[in-house]
XYZ file of C-alpha atoms in Angstrom:
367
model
C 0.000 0.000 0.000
C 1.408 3.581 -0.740
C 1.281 6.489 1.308
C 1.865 9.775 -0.304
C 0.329 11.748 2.287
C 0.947 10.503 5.880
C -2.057 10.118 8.366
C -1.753 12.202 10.875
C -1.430 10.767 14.596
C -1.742 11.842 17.891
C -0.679 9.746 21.278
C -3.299 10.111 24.055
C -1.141 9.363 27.839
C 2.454 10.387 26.133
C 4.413 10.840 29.130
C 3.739 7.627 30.459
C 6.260 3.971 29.527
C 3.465 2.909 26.615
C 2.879 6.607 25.189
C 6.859 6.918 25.483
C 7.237 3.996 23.298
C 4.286 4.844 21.122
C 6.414 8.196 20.800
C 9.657 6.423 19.721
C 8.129 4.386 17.130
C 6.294 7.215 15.250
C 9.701 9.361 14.793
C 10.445 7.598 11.303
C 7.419 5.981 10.527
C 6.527 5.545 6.780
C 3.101 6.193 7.174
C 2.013 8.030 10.308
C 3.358 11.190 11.399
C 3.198 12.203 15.202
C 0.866 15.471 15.330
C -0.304 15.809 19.021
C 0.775 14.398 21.811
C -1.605 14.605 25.387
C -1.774 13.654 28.633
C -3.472 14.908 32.144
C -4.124 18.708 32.877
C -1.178 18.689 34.981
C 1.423 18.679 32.417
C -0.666 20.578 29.828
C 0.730 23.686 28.068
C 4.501 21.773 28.686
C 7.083 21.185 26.123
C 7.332 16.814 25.556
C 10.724 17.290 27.131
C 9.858 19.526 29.809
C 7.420 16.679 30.990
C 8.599 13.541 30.749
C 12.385 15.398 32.011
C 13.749 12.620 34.379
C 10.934 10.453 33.396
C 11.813 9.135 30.194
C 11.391 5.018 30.672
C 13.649 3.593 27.483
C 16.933 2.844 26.422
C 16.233 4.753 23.382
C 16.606 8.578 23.064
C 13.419 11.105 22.711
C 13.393 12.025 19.462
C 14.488 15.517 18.955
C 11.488 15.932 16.615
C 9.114 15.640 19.298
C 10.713 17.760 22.341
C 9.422 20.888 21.558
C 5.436 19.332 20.877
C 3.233 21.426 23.533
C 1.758 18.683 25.320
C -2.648 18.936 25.155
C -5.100 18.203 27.766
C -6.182 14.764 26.910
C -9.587 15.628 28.387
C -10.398 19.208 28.199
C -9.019 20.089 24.542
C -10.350 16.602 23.211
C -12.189 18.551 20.590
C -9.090 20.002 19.357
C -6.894 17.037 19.549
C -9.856 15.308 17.296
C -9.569 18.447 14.840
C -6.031 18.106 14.212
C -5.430 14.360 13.526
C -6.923 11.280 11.633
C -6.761 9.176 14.616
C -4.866 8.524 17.800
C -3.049 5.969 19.830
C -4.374 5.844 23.634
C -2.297 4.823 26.759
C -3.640 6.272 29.724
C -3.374 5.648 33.198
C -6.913 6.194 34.661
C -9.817 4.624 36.128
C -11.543 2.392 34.214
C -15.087 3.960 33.944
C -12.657 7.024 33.340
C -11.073 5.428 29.893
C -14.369 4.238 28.795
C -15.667 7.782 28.564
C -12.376 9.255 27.451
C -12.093 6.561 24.849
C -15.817 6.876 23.582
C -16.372 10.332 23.760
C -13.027 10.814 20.862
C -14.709 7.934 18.663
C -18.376 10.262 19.259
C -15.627 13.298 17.486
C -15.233 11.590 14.744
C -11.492 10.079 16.047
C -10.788 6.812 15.570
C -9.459 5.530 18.729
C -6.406 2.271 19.006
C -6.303 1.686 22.047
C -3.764 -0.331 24.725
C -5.869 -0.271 27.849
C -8.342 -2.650 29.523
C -11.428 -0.831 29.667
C -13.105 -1.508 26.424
C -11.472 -5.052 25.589
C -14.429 -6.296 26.799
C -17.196 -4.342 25.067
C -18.937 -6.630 22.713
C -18.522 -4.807 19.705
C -14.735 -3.355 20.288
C -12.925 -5.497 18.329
C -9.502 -6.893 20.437
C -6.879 -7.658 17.451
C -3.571 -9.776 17.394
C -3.516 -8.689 13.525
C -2.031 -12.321 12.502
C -4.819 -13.691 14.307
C -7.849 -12.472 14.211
C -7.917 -9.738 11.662
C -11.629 -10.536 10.678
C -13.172 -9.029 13.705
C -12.311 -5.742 12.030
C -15.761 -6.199 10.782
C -17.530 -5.794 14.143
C -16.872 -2.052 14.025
C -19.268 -0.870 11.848
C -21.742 -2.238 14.163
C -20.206 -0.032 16.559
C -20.200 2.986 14.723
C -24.005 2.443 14.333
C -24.177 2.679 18.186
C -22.059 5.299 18.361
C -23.829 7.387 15.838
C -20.378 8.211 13.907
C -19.053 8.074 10.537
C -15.738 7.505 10.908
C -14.659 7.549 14.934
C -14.859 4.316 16.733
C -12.519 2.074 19.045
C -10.342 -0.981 18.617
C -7.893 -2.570 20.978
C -5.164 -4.458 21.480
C -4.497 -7.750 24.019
C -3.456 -7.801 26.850
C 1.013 -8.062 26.662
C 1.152 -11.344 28.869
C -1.143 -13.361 26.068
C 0.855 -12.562 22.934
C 3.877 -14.205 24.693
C 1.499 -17.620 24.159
C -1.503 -17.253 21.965
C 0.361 -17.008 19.094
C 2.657 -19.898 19.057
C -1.003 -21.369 19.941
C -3.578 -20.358 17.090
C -2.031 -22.293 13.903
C -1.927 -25.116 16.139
C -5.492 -24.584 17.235
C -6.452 -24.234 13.756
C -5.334 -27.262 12.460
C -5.292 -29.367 15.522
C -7.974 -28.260 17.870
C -6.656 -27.434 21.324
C -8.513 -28.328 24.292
C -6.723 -27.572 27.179
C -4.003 -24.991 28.265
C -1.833 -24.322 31.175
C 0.298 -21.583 31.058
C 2.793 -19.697 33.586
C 4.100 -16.644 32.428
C 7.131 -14.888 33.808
C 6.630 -11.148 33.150
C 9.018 -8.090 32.658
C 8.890 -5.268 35.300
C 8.471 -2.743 32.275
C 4.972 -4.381 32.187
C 4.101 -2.205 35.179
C 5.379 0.761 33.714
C 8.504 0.100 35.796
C 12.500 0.303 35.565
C 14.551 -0.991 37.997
C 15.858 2.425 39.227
C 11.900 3.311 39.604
C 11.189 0.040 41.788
C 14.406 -1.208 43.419
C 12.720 -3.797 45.242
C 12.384 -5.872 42.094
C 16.115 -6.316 42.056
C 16.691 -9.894 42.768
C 13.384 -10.773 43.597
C 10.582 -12.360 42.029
C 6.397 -11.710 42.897
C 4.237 -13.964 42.473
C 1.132 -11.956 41.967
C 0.087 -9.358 39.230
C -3.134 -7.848 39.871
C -5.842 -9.189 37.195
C -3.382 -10.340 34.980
C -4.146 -14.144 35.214
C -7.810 -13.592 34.794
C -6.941 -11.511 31.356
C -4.479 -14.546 30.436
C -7.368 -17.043 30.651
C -10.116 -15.226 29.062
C -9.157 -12.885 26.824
C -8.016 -15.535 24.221
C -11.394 -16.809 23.761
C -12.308 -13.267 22.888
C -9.398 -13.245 20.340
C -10.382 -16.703 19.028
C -14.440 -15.784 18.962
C -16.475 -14.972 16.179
C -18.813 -12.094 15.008
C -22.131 -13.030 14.871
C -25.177 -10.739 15.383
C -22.899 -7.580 14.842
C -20.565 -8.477 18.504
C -17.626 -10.903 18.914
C -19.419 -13.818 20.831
C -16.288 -15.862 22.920
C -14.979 -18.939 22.046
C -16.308 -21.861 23.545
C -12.635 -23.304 23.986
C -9.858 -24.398 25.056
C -10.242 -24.464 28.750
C -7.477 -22.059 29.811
C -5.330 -21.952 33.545
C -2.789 -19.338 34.222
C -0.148 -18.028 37.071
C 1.623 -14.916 36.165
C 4.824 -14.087 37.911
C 6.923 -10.563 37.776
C 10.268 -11.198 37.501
C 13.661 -9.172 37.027
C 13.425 -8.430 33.699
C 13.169 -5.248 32.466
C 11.526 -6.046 29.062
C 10.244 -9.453 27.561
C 7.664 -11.956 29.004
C 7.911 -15.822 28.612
C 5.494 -18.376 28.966
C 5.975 -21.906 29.882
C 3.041 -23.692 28.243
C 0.854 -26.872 28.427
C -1.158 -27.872 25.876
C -3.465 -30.412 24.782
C -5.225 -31.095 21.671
C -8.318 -32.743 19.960
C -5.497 -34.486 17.296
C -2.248 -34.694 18.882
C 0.279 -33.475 16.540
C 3.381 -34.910 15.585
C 6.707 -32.493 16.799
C 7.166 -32.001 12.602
C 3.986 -30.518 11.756
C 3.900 -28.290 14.906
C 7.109 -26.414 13.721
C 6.168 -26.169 10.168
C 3.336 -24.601 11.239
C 4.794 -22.164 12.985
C 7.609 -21.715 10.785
C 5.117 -20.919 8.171
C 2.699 -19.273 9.695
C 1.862 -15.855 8.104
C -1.160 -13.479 9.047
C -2.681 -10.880 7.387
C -0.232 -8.098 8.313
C 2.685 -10.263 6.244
C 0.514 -10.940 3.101
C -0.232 -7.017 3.050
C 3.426 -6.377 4.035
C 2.594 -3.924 6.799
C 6.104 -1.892 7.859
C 5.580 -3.009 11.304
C 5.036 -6.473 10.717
C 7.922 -8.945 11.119
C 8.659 -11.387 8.425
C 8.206 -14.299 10.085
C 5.850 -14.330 12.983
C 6.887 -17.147 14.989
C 10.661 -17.969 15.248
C 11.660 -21.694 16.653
C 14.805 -22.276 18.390
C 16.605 -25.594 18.001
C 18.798 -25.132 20.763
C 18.102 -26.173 24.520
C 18.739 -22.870 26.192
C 16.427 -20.450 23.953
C 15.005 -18.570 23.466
C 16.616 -16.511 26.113
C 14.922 -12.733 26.836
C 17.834 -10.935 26.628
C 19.312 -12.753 23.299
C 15.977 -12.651 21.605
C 13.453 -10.028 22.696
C 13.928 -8.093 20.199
C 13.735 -10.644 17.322
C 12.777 -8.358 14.264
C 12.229 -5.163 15.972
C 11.011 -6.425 18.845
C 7.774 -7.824 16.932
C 8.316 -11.804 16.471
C 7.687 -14.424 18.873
C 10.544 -17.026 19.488
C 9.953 -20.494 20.655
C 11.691 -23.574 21.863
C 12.121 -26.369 23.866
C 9.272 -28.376 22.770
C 9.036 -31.717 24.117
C 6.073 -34.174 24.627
C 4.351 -33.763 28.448
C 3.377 -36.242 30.711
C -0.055 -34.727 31.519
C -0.466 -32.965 28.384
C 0.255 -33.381 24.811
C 2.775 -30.772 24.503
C 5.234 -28.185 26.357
C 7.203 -25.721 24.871
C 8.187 -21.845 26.411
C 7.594 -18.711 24.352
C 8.655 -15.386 24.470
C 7.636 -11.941 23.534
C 8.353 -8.586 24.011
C 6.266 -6.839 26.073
C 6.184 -3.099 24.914
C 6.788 -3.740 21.496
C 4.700 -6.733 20.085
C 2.738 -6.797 23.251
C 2.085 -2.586 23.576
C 3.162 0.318 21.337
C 4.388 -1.683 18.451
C 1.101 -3.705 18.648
C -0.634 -0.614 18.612
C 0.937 0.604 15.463
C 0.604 -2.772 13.398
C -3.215 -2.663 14.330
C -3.378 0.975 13.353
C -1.541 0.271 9.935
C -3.827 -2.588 9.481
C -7.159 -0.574 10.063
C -5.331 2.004 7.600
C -4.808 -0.768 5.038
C -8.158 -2.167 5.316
C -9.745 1.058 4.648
C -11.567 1.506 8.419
C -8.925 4.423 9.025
C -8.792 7.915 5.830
C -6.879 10.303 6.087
C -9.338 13.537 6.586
C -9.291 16.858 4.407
C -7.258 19.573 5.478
């Protein structure tokens, strides 16, 4: 697809780790072009340096592009931010009946709205997109622009970071297989908190057993990915029966999974990796920027994939595999590993913003 004319972005919650990132990966985007950045009243009317000064979460640089952007009031100048851009990314830190009026009331402007918070994964006709995966439920939104009363503004989201680190390496197995039962501990990168280990020392050396809500996300929100539209909402999958524990540990970016799995056919250890070695999704046959290659990468080797060796497979945007070995409760076990603020936040974001762009559910308006 060419772009002549870039669609114009803004980043809704820019000073925080997500909006950071989002911020990063606009600077030399080929399609989108960073036009507004926003976050609370507090830091409104501030340069993008002046507010995230002493803040700034990543081992990348702010790009010098962006420092002297006067930062908007997400809420009050809302209006405005709609005016000035063809859509916007959103990564706010709020309550959650606070995002679902935020997040509704810039779709009701006429803004489309990609989202990487909670609140509206579960509203039945906000689609929830891994764009390899389930691309199709794209379709649900026009349903939800007729409830919304708009022509153009409505929401989508993105998973929740600890399920791409498993779901993926999951669905062409599912597919061809049927999968009926799924155990799953993932051990998750501090960064997943919005944390660095300077910002929350007593991580160091230490591991938590407990992330609030995260294991109840981990066990439902696939079926949500892997449902259907039918009667103009995404109605759950029925299965597989899904058990999680997620961990923090002292990582500051990349969350593996250690994963069980049982199927309806049992496959043989040969077609499971030429499925995933061959597994390509929508964003690949469209050749979105963001997309990697090669979704799913399998290691041979006994010690990988490793989080530090391989989070950043392709940009940070593949999912590596390995050790897969027959179980003696389940079928299969294998560990996975993704990273969390690319494929599983910003950069997830952007792929599912150049895919609603691709598909036609994002134009660019008139000046």
């Amino acid at each position: 697809m060419e772009t002549a004319q870039k669609y114009r972005a803004g980043v809704i919650g820019a000073t925080g780790m997500v909006g950071q990132r989002f911020v990063t990966l606009l600077e030399n985007h080929p399609w989108f072009e960073l036009k507004v950045v926003a976050a609370s009243a507090k830091n409104a009317g501030k340069t993008y340096a002046e507010a995230v000064e002493g803040k700034w979460r990543l081992d990348v640089p702010l790009p010098e592009k962006y420092k002297t952007l006067t930062l908007m009031d997400a809420d009050a100048d809302k209006e405005t931010i709609a005016e000035q851009v063809d859509f916007c990314f959103c990564a706010v830190d709020m309550k959650k009946e606070d995002i679902l009026a935020l997040e509704e009331a810039y779709a009701r402007l006429e803004c489309p709205i990609v989202s990487n918070n909670s609140a509206n994964r579960w509203t039945p006709d906000v689609p929830m997109i891994i764009p390899e995966i389930n691309p199709d439920h794209l379709k649900v939104i026009e349903q939800q622009k007729k409830r919304l009363g708009t022509k153009r503004g409505f929401i989508a989201v993105k998973s929740n970071c600890s399920i791409q680190s498993y779901v993926p390496s999951l669905h062409p197995l599912r597919e061809k297989f049927g999968l009926s039962r799924v155990l799953v501990c993932t051990y998750q990168a501090i960064s997943g908190a919005g944390k660095t280990f300077e910002s929350w020392p007593e991580m160091v050396d230490n591991v938590i057993p407990y992330i609030g809500g995260e294991e109840e996300k981990s066990e439902r929100e696939p079926l949500k990915v892997w449902g259907s539209v039918s009667g103009g909402i995404i109605e759950n999958a029925a299965s597989p029966q899904i058990t999680a524990q997620c961990l923090r540990v002292p990582v500051s970016n990349g969350h593996m999974a250690a994963v069980f799995a049982s199927f309806e056919r049992a496959p043989e250890k040969e077609e499971m990796l030429e499925l995933w070695n061959t597994y390509k999704g929508r964003p690949q046959e469209l050749g979105l920027p963001t997309a990697p290659k090669q979704f799913i990468h399998y290691f041979d080797e006994d010690n990988r994939p490793q989080t530090r060796l391989d989070r950043m497979l392709e940009g940070g945007m593949a999912v590596s595999v390995g050790r897969l070995r027959r179980d003696t409760q389940y079928d299969w076990k294998y560990v996975s590993l993704s990273h969390n603020t690319l494929r599983g936040a910003a950069g997830g974001g952007v792929l599912l913003a150049e895919l609603l762009c691709a598909e036609g559910y994002i134009d660019r308006k008139a000046d």
